[in-house]
Amino acid sequence: MLKPLQSSLLPPAQRHANHLRVATYNIHKGVRGMGPTKRLEIHNLSDAVSALDADIVCLQEVRQFNHAEARRFSHTQFGPDAWPSTPQAEYLAPEGYEVAYRTNAITKNGEHGNALLARWPLGAIGHHNVSDHRFEQRGLLHVPVIWRGVEVHVVVVHLGLISASRVRQAERLAELVMHELPAGAPVVVAGDFNDWNEKLDGILAEASLSRATLGNEARVATYPSIIPVLSLDRVYMRGLHCKSIMVPRGSTWARLSDHLPLVAELDLNT
């Protein structure tokens, strides 16, 4: 495993006990590379999730099972070549965290979906199918998180690759927030929006969702991980404001996934 992760992550700011730290991370199904160079990164990702030290971790491209990959990486029961014996969301959860997971896509040898890990109690888990065409299966994972006695509604998203589909999915997301979540409750929407052409902020603003940013910095690049230039991974919020935001960088983080994680610290509006 890659040991430098804990020391290579600089916190977004001096940790404030009353700030809600939210991380979002597309983990690329826990593997990298193609063909004979494909390697298993799920064990290193476990270290990475712990290093983020987040109250809430929103994950995309998470596998509950994949028979082909399990066979490929079952060279040993231990070490970096071992496929985990538990679903990825549970495997990645630091000790004491609660886990919510729902499948988005069924594939030939398995499935994958969105997950939420939290060090706070979870409410009822909801899943909303927002698939827009037969070539992409997409969903929204909705979980209330009871943070310091406040119910924060968290929606984990992974939107489509086609621009028109993303717009329709964002419209359905806005409708969910406006019509199905409690009107006065704080809301966090986080995930991989695939919004390379920056079309979705206005749609989500209709649901009073604003992107977590600081000052005049409108975009925080997370993709591709080796040389990030696109702001695909985002946190949107309602009833909260952003205190700090950061993306961990370096060769260690770049090898784990094609995305870098995004970490934001939020506080309740007063």
Coordinates of C-alpha atoms in Angstrom, one line a residue:
M1 CA 0.0 0.0 0.0
L2 CA 1.0 3.6 -0.4
K3 CA 1.9 4.9 3.0
P4 CA 2.5 8.6 2.2
L5 CA -1.2 9.4 1.9
Q6 CA -1.8 10.4 5.5
S7 CA 1.1 12.9 5.6
S8 CA 0.6 14.1 2.0
L9 CA -2.9 15.4 2.5
L10 CA -3.0 19.0 3.8
P11 CA -6.3 19.8 5.5
P12 CA -8.5 22.5 3.8
A13 CA -7.9 24.6 6.9
Q14 CA -7.3 24.3 10.6
R15 CA -10.1 21.8 11.5
H16 CA -13.0 23.6 13.2
A17 CA -15.1 21.4 15.4
N18 CA -18.3 23.0 14.2
H19 CA -17.7 22.8 10.5
L20 CA -19.1 20.0 8.3
R21 CA -16.3 18.4 6.2
V22 CA -17.7 16.9 3.0
A23 CA -15.6 15.0 0.5
T24 CA -16.6 13.7 -2.9
Y25 CA -14.6 11.1 -4.8
N26 CA -15.0 9.1 -8.0
I27 CA -13.0 6.0 -7.2
H28 CA -13.0 4.5 -10.8
K29 CA -14.3 1.2 -9.4
G30 CA -11.2 0.6 -7.4
V31 CA -8.9 -0.3 -10.3
R32 CA -6.6 1.5 -12.7
G33 CA -5.0 0.7 -16.0
M34 CA -6.0 -1.6 -18.9
G35 CA -5.1 -5.1 -20.0
P36 CA -2.0 -6.7 -18.4
T37 CA -1.2 -3.3 -16.7
K38 CA -4.5 -3.2 -14.8
R39 CA -3.9 -2.9 -11.1
L40 CA -6.0 -3.0 -8.0
E41 CA -6.1 0.3 -6.0
I42 CA -9.0 -0.3 -3.6
H43 CA -6.6 -0.9 -0.7
N44 CA -4.8 2.4 -1.3
L45 CA -8.2 4.1 -1.7
S46 CA -9.1 2.9 1.8
D47 CA -6.1 4.8 3.2
A48 CA -7.1 7.8 1.0
V49 CA -10.7 7.9 2.4
S50 CA -9.3 7.8 5.9
A51 CA -6.8 10.5 5.2
L52 CA -9.6 12.9 4.0
D53 CA -11.0 12.8 7.6
A54 CA -14.4 13.9 6.4
D55 CA -17.7 13.8 8.2
I56 CA -19.4 12.8 5.0
V57 CA -17.8 11.0 2.1
C58 CA -19.7 10.8 -1.2
L59 CA -18.4 8.2 -3.5
Q60 CA -19.1 7.4 -7.2
E61 CA -18.3 4.3 -9.3
V62 CA -18.3 2.0 -6.3
R63 CA -18.7 -1.8 -6.7
Q64 CA -20.8 -4.1 -4.6
F65 CA -19.5 -7.0 -6.6
N66 CA -17.8 -7.8 -9.9
H67 CA -17.2 -11.5 -10.6
A68 CA -14.6 -10.9 -13.4
E69 CA -12.5 -8.5 -11.4
A70 CA -12.7 -10.7 -8.3
R71 CA -11.3 -13.7 -10.3
R72 CA -8.6 -11.5 -11.8
F73 CA -7.4 -10.2 -8.5
S74 CA -7.8 -13.3 -6.4
H75 CA -4.1 -14.2 -6.5
T76 CA -3.9 -14.2 -2.7
Q77 CA -6.2 -13.7 0.2
F78 CA -4.0 -10.9 1.6
G79 CA -2.1 -7.8 0.3
P80 CA -2.4 -5.5 -2.7
D81 CA -3.5 -8.4 -5.1
A82 CA -6.4 -9.5 -3.0
W83 CA -10.0 -8.5 -4.0
P84 CA -11.8 -7.4 -0.8
S85 CA -14.2 -10.0 0.6
T86 CA -16.7 -7.2 1.5
P87 CA -18.5 -4.7 -0.8
Q88 CA -16.3 -1.7 -1.7
A89 CA -18.4 0.8 0.2
E90 CA -18.1 -1.2 3.4
Y91 CA -14.4 -1.9 2.8
L92 CA -13.6 1.8 2.3
A93 CA -15.6 3.0 5.4
P94 CA -13.3 4.1 8.3
E95 CA -14.0 2.4 11.6
G96 CA -17.2 3.8 13.1
Y97 CA -18.6 5.2 9.9
E98 CA -22.1 4.3 8.7
V99 CA -22.6 3.2 5.1
A100 CA -25.3 3.8 2.5
Y101 CA -25.1 2.3 -1.0
R102 CA -27.4 1.8 -3.9
T103 CA -26.7 0.3 -7.4
N104 CA -26.9 2.6 -10.4
A105 CA -25.8 0.3 -13.2
I106 CA -25.9 -3.4 -13.9
T107 CA -23.1 -4.7 -16.1
K108 CA -22.1 -8.0 -17.6
N109 CA -20.1 -9.2 -14.6
G110 CA -21.4 -7.1 -11.8
E111 CA -22.7 -3.6 -11.0
H112 CA -21.7 -0.2 -9.6
G113 CA -23.3 2.8 -8.0
N114 CA -23.0 5.6 -5.4
A115 CA -22.1 5.4 -1.8
L116 CA -22.2 7.6 1.3
L117 CA -20.0 7.1 4.3
A118 CA -20.6 9.2 7.4
R119 CA -19.4 9.4 11.0
W120 CA -22.8 10.6 11.9
P121 CA -26.2 8.7 12.1
L122 CA -28.0 8.1 8.9
G123 CA -31.8 8.3 8.1
A124 CA -33.8 6.3 5.6
I125 CA -31.8 5.6 2.3
G126 CA -33.5 6.8 -0.9
H127 CA -32.6 6.1 -4.5
H128 CA -33.9 7.9 -7.6
N129 CA -33.3 6.5 -11.1
V130 CA -32.4 9.4 -13.5
S131 CA -31.3 7.2 -16.4
D132 CA -31.9 9.2 -19.5
H133 CA -31.2 6.7 -22.3
R134 CA -30.5 3.0 -22.6
F135 CA -26.7 3.4 -22.9
E136 CA -26.1 5.0 -19.4
Q137 CA -27.7 4.0 -16.1
R138 CA -27.6 6.8 -13.6
G139 CA -29.1 7.4 -10.1
L140 CA -29.3 9.8 -7.2
L141 CA -28.5 8.5 -3.7
H142 CA -30.4 10.5 -1.1
V143 CA -29.6 10.1 2.6
P144 CA -30.4 12.3 5.6
V145 CA -27.4 12.7 7.9
I146 CA -28.0 13.7 11.5
W147 CA -25.1 16.1 12.1
R148 CA -24.9 17.6 15.6
G149 CA -28.6 17.2 16.0
V150 CA -29.4 18.8 12.6
E151 CA -30.8 16.8 9.7
V152 CA -28.7 17.5 6.6
H153 CA -30.1 16.0 3.4
V154 CA -27.2 14.7 1.3
V155 CA -27.6 13.7 -2.4
V156 CA -24.8 11.8 -4.1
V157 CA -24.8 12.2 -7.9
H158 CA -23.0 10.9 -10.9
L159 CA -24.5 12.5 -14.0
G160 CA -24.3 11.4 -17.6
L161 CA -21.7 11.9 -20.3
I162 CA -24.0 13.5 -22.9
S163 CA -24.7 17.2 -22.4
A164 CA -28.5 17.1 -23.1
S165 CA -28.9 14.1 -20.7
R166 CA -27.0 16.0 -17.9
V167 CA -29.3 19.0 -18.3
R168 CA -32.4 16.8 -17.9
Q169 CA -30.8 14.9 -15.0
A170 CA -29.9 18.2 -13.3
E171 CA -33.5 19.4 -13.8
R172 CA -34.7 16.2 -12.1
L173 CA -32.2 16.8 -9.3
A174 CA -33.5 20.3 -8.8
E175 CA -37.1 19.0 -8.7
L176 CA -36.1 16.5 -6.0
V177 CA -34.6 19.2 -3.8
M178 CA -37.5 21.6 -4.3
H179 CA -40.4 19.2 -4.0
E180 CA -39.3 16.1 -2.0
L181 CA -36.9 17.4 0.6
P182 CA -38.0 19.4 3.6
A183 CA -38.2 23.1 2.7
G184 CA -36.1 24.4 5.6
A185 CA -33.6 21.6 5.8
P186 CA -29.9 22.1 4.9
V187 CA -29.0 20.2 1.7
V188 CA -25.6 19.0 0.3
V189 CA -25.4 17.7 -3.2
A190 CA -22.0 16.2 -4.1
G191 CA -20.5 14.0 -6.8
D192 CA -19.2 13.8 -10.3
F193 CA -21.3 16.1 -12.5
N194 CA -19.4 15.5 -15.7
D195 CA -20.2 19.1 -16.5
W196 CA -17.2 20.0 -18.5
N197 CA -19.0 22.8 -20.4
E198 CA -20.3 24.5 -17.2
K199 CA -24.0 24.3 -18.0
L200 CA -25.6 23.2 -14.7
D201 CA -25.1 26.0 -12.1
G202 CA -28.1 27.9 -13.3
I203 CA -30.4 24.9 -13.3
L204 CA -29.4 24.0 -9.7
A205 CA -29.7 27.6 -8.6
E206 CA -33.5 27.3 -9.3
A207 CA -33.5 24.9 -6.3
S208 CA -31.5 27.4 -4.2
L209 CA -28.3 25.3 -4.6
S210 CA -25.1 27.1 -4.9
R211 CA -21.7 25.7 -5.7
A212 CA -19.2 25.5 -2.8
T213 CA -16.4 28.0 -3.7
L214 CA -14.3 30.6 -2.0
G215 CA -14.2 34.3 -3.1
N216 CA -13.8 34.7 -6.8
E217 CA -12.6 31.2 -7.4
A218 CA -15.5 29.6 -9.3
R219 CA -13.8 26.4 -10.3
V220 CA -11.6 23.8 -8.6
A221 CA -10.1 21.3 -11.0
T222 CA -10.2 17.6 -10.2
Y223 CA -10.0 15.9 -13.6
P224 CA -7.9 14.3 -15.0
S225 CA -6.0 13.4 -11.8
I226 CA -2.6 13.5 -13.5
I227 CA -3.1 17.1 -14.7
P228 CA -6.4 18.4 -13.5
V229 CA -8.0 21.1 -15.7
L230 CA -11.8 20.3 -15.4
S231 CA -14.1 21.0 -12.5
L232 CA -16.2 17.8 -12.8
D233 CA -16.4 17.0 -9.1
R234 CA -18.4 19.5 -7.0
V235 CA -20.3 20.2 -3.8
Y236 CA -23.5 22.2 -4.0
M237 CA -25.3 23.4 -0.9
R238 CA -28.5 25.0 0.4
G239 CA -28.7 26.5 3.9
L240 CA -25.0 26.3 4.3
H241 CA -21.9 28.3 3.3
C242 CA -18.4 27.3 2.3
K243 CA -15.6 27.9 4.8
S244 CA -12.8 26.2 2.9
I245 CA -12.3 24.0 -0.1
M246 CA -9.3 22.0 -1.4
V247 CA -8.1 19.2 -3.7
P248 CA -5.2 17.0 -2.6
R249 CA -2.6 16.8 -5.3
G250 CA 0.6 14.8 -6.0
S251 CA 1.7 11.6 -7.7
T252 CA 0.3 9.5 -4.9
W253 CA -3.2 10.8 -5.3
A254 CA -2.9 10.9 -9.2
R255 CA -2.4 7.1 -9.4
L256 CA -5.5 6.1 -7.3
S257 CA -8.2 7.2 -9.7
D258 CA -8.7 9.3 -12.9
H259 CA -10.4 11.9 -10.6
L260 CA -9.0 13.7 -7.5
P261 CA -11.2 14.1 -4.4
L262 CA -12.7 17.4 -3.5
V263 CA -13.0 18.4 0.1
A264 CA -15.1 21.3 1.4
E265 CA -15.8 22.5 4.9
L266 CA -19.3 24.0 5.4
D267 CA -21.1 25.8 8.1
L268 CA -24.8 26.4 8.7
N269 CA -26.2 29.8 7.6
T270 CA -27.3 31.9 10.6

